[in-house]
Amino acid sequence: MFIHVYICINIYCVLYLISINSLISFSIPLCEMVCALGIEGSANKIGVGIIKDGQVLANVRKTYITPPGEGFLPKETAKHHREQILNLIKSALKEANLNNSDLDVICYTKGPGMAPPLLVGAIVARTLSLLWSKPLIGVNHCIGHIEMGRLITGAHNPIVLYVSGGNTQVIAYSNKRYRIFGETIDIAVGNCLDRFARIIKLSNDPSPGYNIEQLAKKGKQFIKLPYVVKGMDVSFSGILSHIEEIADPSKKRSKRKKPDEPEAPEYTKADMCYSLQETIFAMLVEITERAMAHCDSNEVLIVGGVGCNERLQEMMAIMCEERNGKLFAIDERYCIDNGLMIAHAGAEMFRSGAHMKFSDSFVTQRYRTDEVLVTWRSD
């Protein structure tokens, strides 16, 4: 069975299959219990998850880790995903103690994300859909995070802070849409942390953000950094440029020293990590609190890879307590990109009657959270 899958991953074979099956669409009956397999591969993690009627059956993943000081490039990341995905599918089915005949739907990340890694997941999902005669559902990555958080924590209708390497958004649900109240106007908070980790040559294992978090606990001095909140939006690029000059003074634009200018103080890497975290997390807490006031909400849910950060959770919990609110957060099993969140969101879509024509099963690098019609919520 998996030999056939491997053969069909070849893009030319898949394109041929698409050409002869471009009119395929599966009838989607409304059903109460759904068993879904989800594939997530929008960035440097490739994951496969299986869920049945809200019960977690399997959640496996692999991470593409690069040397210190280096990021992950689309081509190399896609190669890593191709090498791992079939074994992950076999592991997930084994862990769930299921056969392909037990599945009701195949789900994959449609976007947003990096195109080459996204394509790996999409091609394998399309191939499995054809081989196993299963319906196919494309899932918005951001929606996957939100629905996973709601499932695990039991949060009813929270303000959602979605923070990851590619996205920073404050979100609230209203009238069948997840509305974006505020977001970054340049780079995402996770991207800011990852890039600073590369500047100071921190390890990428298990992740740059985690290593910054651990080093920040040793920080003693707070460095005043730019604090950029513009209404409900935030900006991180200027903060990154500023702290980069502190970490590497040779990169300062003006290197001429004034006669009365004092010597620049020396800061440790721990001091810089501590100061960066405190500043950018305070910005996120501010715009989240403003969204709570605007929506008259007393719940906050943090999702996305940066949501694992215990200091961010601590700062947000203090704000929620002061407002007589409640914070909901999840651990790295469900916070970091995973196939289970795609399976769950896809299952919810499938249960509500959503369907996808095979010819529409493409990927898109830009796919905003508020583009998705939320058919599975009745509130």
XYZ file of C-alpha atoms in Angstrom:
379
model
C 0.000 0.000 0.000
C 2.656 2.527 1.032
C 4.835 1.563 -1.931
C 2.079 2.903 -4.156
C 1.895 6.083 -2.089
C 5.625 6.603 -2.453
C 5.433 6.192 -6.218
C 2.545 8.642 -6.471
C 4.433 11.344 -4.598
C 6.321 11.985 -7.782
C 4.755 15.195 -8.919
C 4.377 14.121 -12.523
C 2.377 11.076 -11.497
C 0.216 13.220 -9.257
C -0.405 15.776 -11.975
C -1.491 12.909 -14.239
C -3.874 11.653 -11.580
C -5.287 15.139 -11.190
C -5.837 15.473 -14.929
C -7.941 12.319 -15.102
C -9.745 12.986 -11.834
C -10.270 16.726 -12.038
C -14.019 16.268 -11.844
C -13.914 14.007 -8.801
C -15.899 15.217 -5.809
C -17.101 13.079 -2.954
C -20.563 13.335 -1.491
C -20.244 14.422 2.117
C -23.031 13.170 4.335
C -23.696 14.955 7.621
C -22.454 12.666 10.374
C -21.917 12.794 14.102
C -18.750 10.715 14.485
C -15.862 11.509 12.179
C -12.468 9.825 12.008
C -10.010 12.165 10.297
C -6.329 11.990 9.374
C -4.562 15.358 9.177
C -1.252 16.350 7.596
C 0.551 19.551 8.619
C 3.720 20.739 6.895
C 3.548 24.511 6.437
C 6.979 25.266 7.931
C 9.828 23.245 9.426
C 7.637 20.649 11.134
C 5.874 17.790 9.395
C 3.147 16.141 11.427
C 0.370 13.584 11.085
C -2.543 13.285 13.478
C -5.674 11.172 13.774
C -8.781 12.142 15.706
C -12.152 10.433 16.107
C -15.156 12.281 17.477
C -12.902 14.641 19.443
C -10.758 11.836 20.859
C -7.030 12.060 20.169
C -5.796 8.793 18.655
C -2.385 9.773 17.274
C -0.171 12.843 17.030
C 3.320 12.322 15.575
C 5.745 14.806 14.012
C 9.332 15.485 12.990
C 11.210 18.797 12.972
C 13.761 19.977 10.435
C 16.602 21.414 12.528
C 19.379 23.496 11.015
C 22.796 24.417 12.501
C 23.073 27.407 14.902
C 22.917 30.732 13.109
C 21.001 29.325 10.149
C 17.311 29.397 9.270
C 15.386 26.825 7.256
C 15.014 27.282 3.517
C 11.929 26.109 1.584
C 13.711 23.636 -0.695
C 15.626 21.851 2.068
C 12.590 21.867 4.349
C 10.446 20.235 1.655
C 13.125 17.576 1.127
C 13.043 16.791 4.851
C 9.253 16.492 4.780
C 9.318 14.139 1.787
C 11.759 11.876 3.609
C 9.644 11.728 6.782
C 5.990 11.848 5.823
C 5.334 8.219 4.835
C 6.862 6.856 8.022
C 4.795 9.360 10.015
C 1.580 8.194 8.338
C 2.421 4.574 9.118
C 3.310 5.487 12.711
C 0.082 7.433 13.178
C -2.084 4.577 11.895
C -0.206 2.107 14.085
C -0.507 4.337 17.162
C -4.232 4.792 16.526
C -4.624 1.045 15.850
C -6.546 1.809 12.663
C -6.518 0.849 8.994
C -7.117 3.262 6.152
C -10.646 1.845 5.814
C -11.465 3.265 9.265
C -10.871 6.841 8.121
C -13.705 9.096 6.955
C -11.709 12.015 5.553
C -8.153 13.104 4.690
C -7.242 16.648 5.769
C -4.212 18.750 4.880
C -2.905 22.269 5.469
C -3.947 24.423 2.525
C -2.132 27.508 3.823
C -0.718 29.882 4.872
C 2.904 28.778 4.877
C 5.946 28.089 2.729
C 4.939 26.756 -0.698
C 7.371 23.807 -1.145
C 6.695 22.272 2.295
C 2.953 22.864 1.891
C 3.019 21.042 -1.438
C 4.497 17.924 0.143
C 1.540 17.585 2.479
C -0.984 18.457 -0.222
C 0.411 15.968 -2.755
C 0.462 13.115 -0.256
C -3.059 13.986 0.960
C -4.380 14.035 -2.619
C -2.691 10.724 -3.357
C -4.143 9.066 -0.253
C -7.559 10.471 -1.124
C -7.404 8.784 -4.530
C -5.878 5.506 -3.377
C -8.197 5.090 -0.405
C -11.300 6.708 -2.003
C -11.663 9.207 0.828
C -12.960 12.800 0.713
C -10.374 15.569 0.948
C -10.529 18.739 3.062
C -8.077 21.656 2.888
C -7.669 23.415 6.252
C -6.530 26.927 7.135
C -3.462 26.568 9.360
C -4.561 29.361 11.705
C -8.045 27.880 12.121
C -6.395 24.564 12.973
C -4.542 26.174 15.881
C -7.683 27.880 17.183
C -9.916 24.815 17.047
C -7.220 22.636 18.620
C -6.915 25.110 21.493
C -10.671 25.200 22.008
C -10.881 21.401 22.020
C -8.063 20.814 24.509
C -8.851 23.658 26.941
C -12.632 23.752 26.716
C -12.589 27.515 26.192
C -16.022 28.650 25.002
C -15.639 31.917 23.104
C -12.271 33.430 24.028
C -10.193 36.236 22.654
C -7.477 34.317 20.780
C -3.854 35.398 20.733
C -2.279 33.520 17.846
C 1.513 33.800 18.000
C 3.895 31.786 15.844
C 6.863 32.051 13.516
C 4.706 33.261 10.643
C 1.718 34.933 12.295
C 0.809 37.321 15.093
C -2.910 38.014 15.423
C -5.506 38.919 18.046
C -8.739 37.205 17.025
C -12.363 37.077 18.144
C -15.240 35.020 16.755
C -18.301 36.814 15.409
C -20.980 35.971 12.834
C -19.388 32.841 11.369
C -15.907 34.339 11.058
C -12.786 34.541 13.165
C -12.262 38.320 13.036
C -8.756 39.765 13.253
C -8.758 42.671 15.731
C -5.030 43.317 15.587
C -1.899 41.890 14.032
C 1.741 42.533 13.238
C 2.368 45.079 10.533
C 5.738 43.563 9.590
C 7.304 40.375 10.957
C 5.711 37.836 13.279
C 6.746 37.592 16.918
C 8.154 34.087 16.402
C 10.158 35.279 13.437
C 11.590 38.086 15.574
C 12.686 35.604 18.245
C 14.069 33.115 15.714
C 16.097 35.767 13.915
C 17.562 37.090 17.152
C 18.507 33.545 18.150
C 20.404 33.290 14.868
C 22.153 36.612 15.537
C 23.546 35.395 18.867
C 24.136 31.866 17.472
C 21.760 29.960 19.736
C 20.973 26.354 18.918
C 17.896 25.549 16.843
C 17.376 22.341 18.825
C 14.637 21.897 19.965
C 13.708 25.412 18.775
C 15.258 28.913 18.833
C 12.348 30.350 20.832
C 12.670 27.700 23.526
C 16.394 28.377 23.916
C 15.764 32.127 24.165
C 13.183 31.424 26.872
C 15.652 29.354 28.907
C 18.467 31.892 28.532
C 16.126 34.761 29.466
C 15.623 33.195 32.907
C 19.275 34.049 33.669
C 18.972 37.706 32.634
C 19.835 40.326 35.285
C 19.666 43.682 33.495
C 16.680 45.075 31.618
C 17.575 46.884 28.394
C 15.131 49.552 27.247
C 13.987 48.614 23.753
C 11.517 50.244 21.322
C 7.920 49.533 22.310
C 5.800 49.725 19.175
C 2.034 49.392 19.558
C -0.077 51.193 16.984
C -3.722 50.964 17.966
C -4.444 47.244 17.863
C -1.378 46.430 15.760
C 2.245 45.768 16.706
C 5.618 46.028 14.996
C 8.711 43.936 15.722
C 11.187 44.774 12.951
C 12.501 47.928 14.631
C 12.964 46.119 17.944
C 14.955 43.422 16.177
C 17.175 45.958 14.426
C 17.798 47.803 17.683
C 18.761 44.755 19.720
C 20.868 43.445 16.842
C 23.000 46.592 17.117
C 23.378 45.953 20.847
C 24.416 42.356 20.211
C 26.806 43.385 17.429
C 27.889 47.061 17.751
C 29.703 46.839 14.391
C 26.290 46.908 12.714
C 25.404 50.358 14.032
C 24.554 52.780 11.254
C 26.426 55.669 12.868
C 29.753 54.421 14.174
C 31.180 57.859 14.989
C 31.265 58.401 18.723
C 30.439 61.832 20.149
C 33.032 63.354 22.531
C 30.692 63.365 25.538
C 29.030 60.063 24.756
C 29.491 57.532 27.572
C 30.762 54.048 26.940
C 28.018 51.653 25.956
C 27.255 49.232 28.775
C 28.000 45.595 28.233
C 25.075 43.197 28.266
C 25.086 39.432 28.330
C 23.124 37.285 25.912
C 20.847 36.413 28.820
C 20.158 40.117 29.454
C 19.245 40.637 25.823
C 16.955 37.599 25.686
C 15.262 38.666 28.906
C 14.713 42.235 27.708
C 13.466 41.179 24.290
C 10.928 38.789 25.777
C 9.657 41.263 28.365
C 9.183 44.004 25.773
C 7.457 42.085 23.000
C 5.291 40.065 25.384
C 4.135 43.261 27.109
C 3.048 44.551 23.704
C 1.052 41.374 23.074
C -0.604 41.549 26.498
C -1.628 45.161 25.858
C -3.423 44.527 22.576
C -5.032 41.353 23.943
C -6.396 43.256 26.942
C -7.766 45.933 24.636
C -9.546 43.257 22.578
C -11.040 41.789 25.772
C -12.442 45.186 26.700
C -13.793 45.785 23.216
C -15.557 42.397 23.053
C -16.534 42.323 26.731
C -14.819 38.945 27.043
C -13.308 37.337 30.135
C -11.435 34.507 28.375
C -8.081 34.463 26.587
C -6.732 31.521 24.604
C -3.085 31.499 23.488
C -2.274 29.322 20.475
C 0.669 28.904 18.096
C 4.264 27.860 18.717
C 5.209 30.940 20.769
C 2.213 30.204 22.984
C 4.308 27.494 24.683
C 6.439 30.211 26.272
C 5.835 30.079 30.014
C 6.774 33.729 30.538
C 4.174 34.848 27.996
C 1.596 32.679 29.746
C 2.596 34.128 33.114
C 2.286 37.747 31.941
C -1.053 37.059 30.253
C -2.359 35.267 33.366
C -1.560 38.326 35.521
C -3.534 40.557 33.157
C -6.472 38.132 33.079
C -6.527 37.879 36.872
C -6.633 41.669 37.187
C -9.683 41.680 34.885
C -11.342 38.743 36.678
C -10.771 36.736 33.519
C -9.312 33.331 32.749
C -6.359 32.270 30.643
C -6.410 29.099 28.555
C -3.111 27.732 27.247
C -1.863 24.420 25.887
C 1.474 22.635 26.012
C 3.936 21.888 23.222
C 2.076 18.731 22.098
C -0.739 20.852 20.713
C 0.710 24.382 20.632
C 3.501 23.669 18.165
C 2.453 22.866 14.577
C 0.986 19.361 14.458
C -1.130 17.170 12.223
C -3.746 16.637 14.927
C -4.954 20.241 14.750
C -5.483 19.856 10.993
C -7.339 16.585 11.530
C -9.608 18.147 14.161
C -10.414 21.309 12.201
C -10.980 19.224 9.073
C -13.263 16.863 10.976
C -15.324 19.810 12.210
C -15.626 21.114 8.662
C -16.523 17.665 7.359
C -19.151 17.128 10.049
C -20.805 20.445 9.156
C -21.133 19.403 5.507
C -18.088 21.112 3.985
C -16.643 19.485 0.879
C -13.838 20.110 -1.573
C -13.627 19.282 -5.248
C -10.443 17.462 -6.112
C -9.584 20.181 -8.615
C -9.644 22.745 -5.756
C -7.099 20.890 -3.625
C -4.247 23.335 -4.109
C -2.136 25.283 -1.575
C -1.782 28.998 -1.007
C 0.965 30.855 0.833
C -1.432 33.629 1.835
C -4.654 32.469 3.461
C -6.012 34.802 6.097
C -7.873 33.587 9.153
C -10.928 35.731 8.412
C -11.337 34.293 4.904
C -12.800 31.055 6.296
C -16.548 30.706 6.783
C -16.957 28.942 10.130
C -19.839 26.597 9.323
C -19.306 24.280 12.313
C -20.105 26.829 15.050
C -23.697 27.727 15.844
C -23.054 30.433 18.471
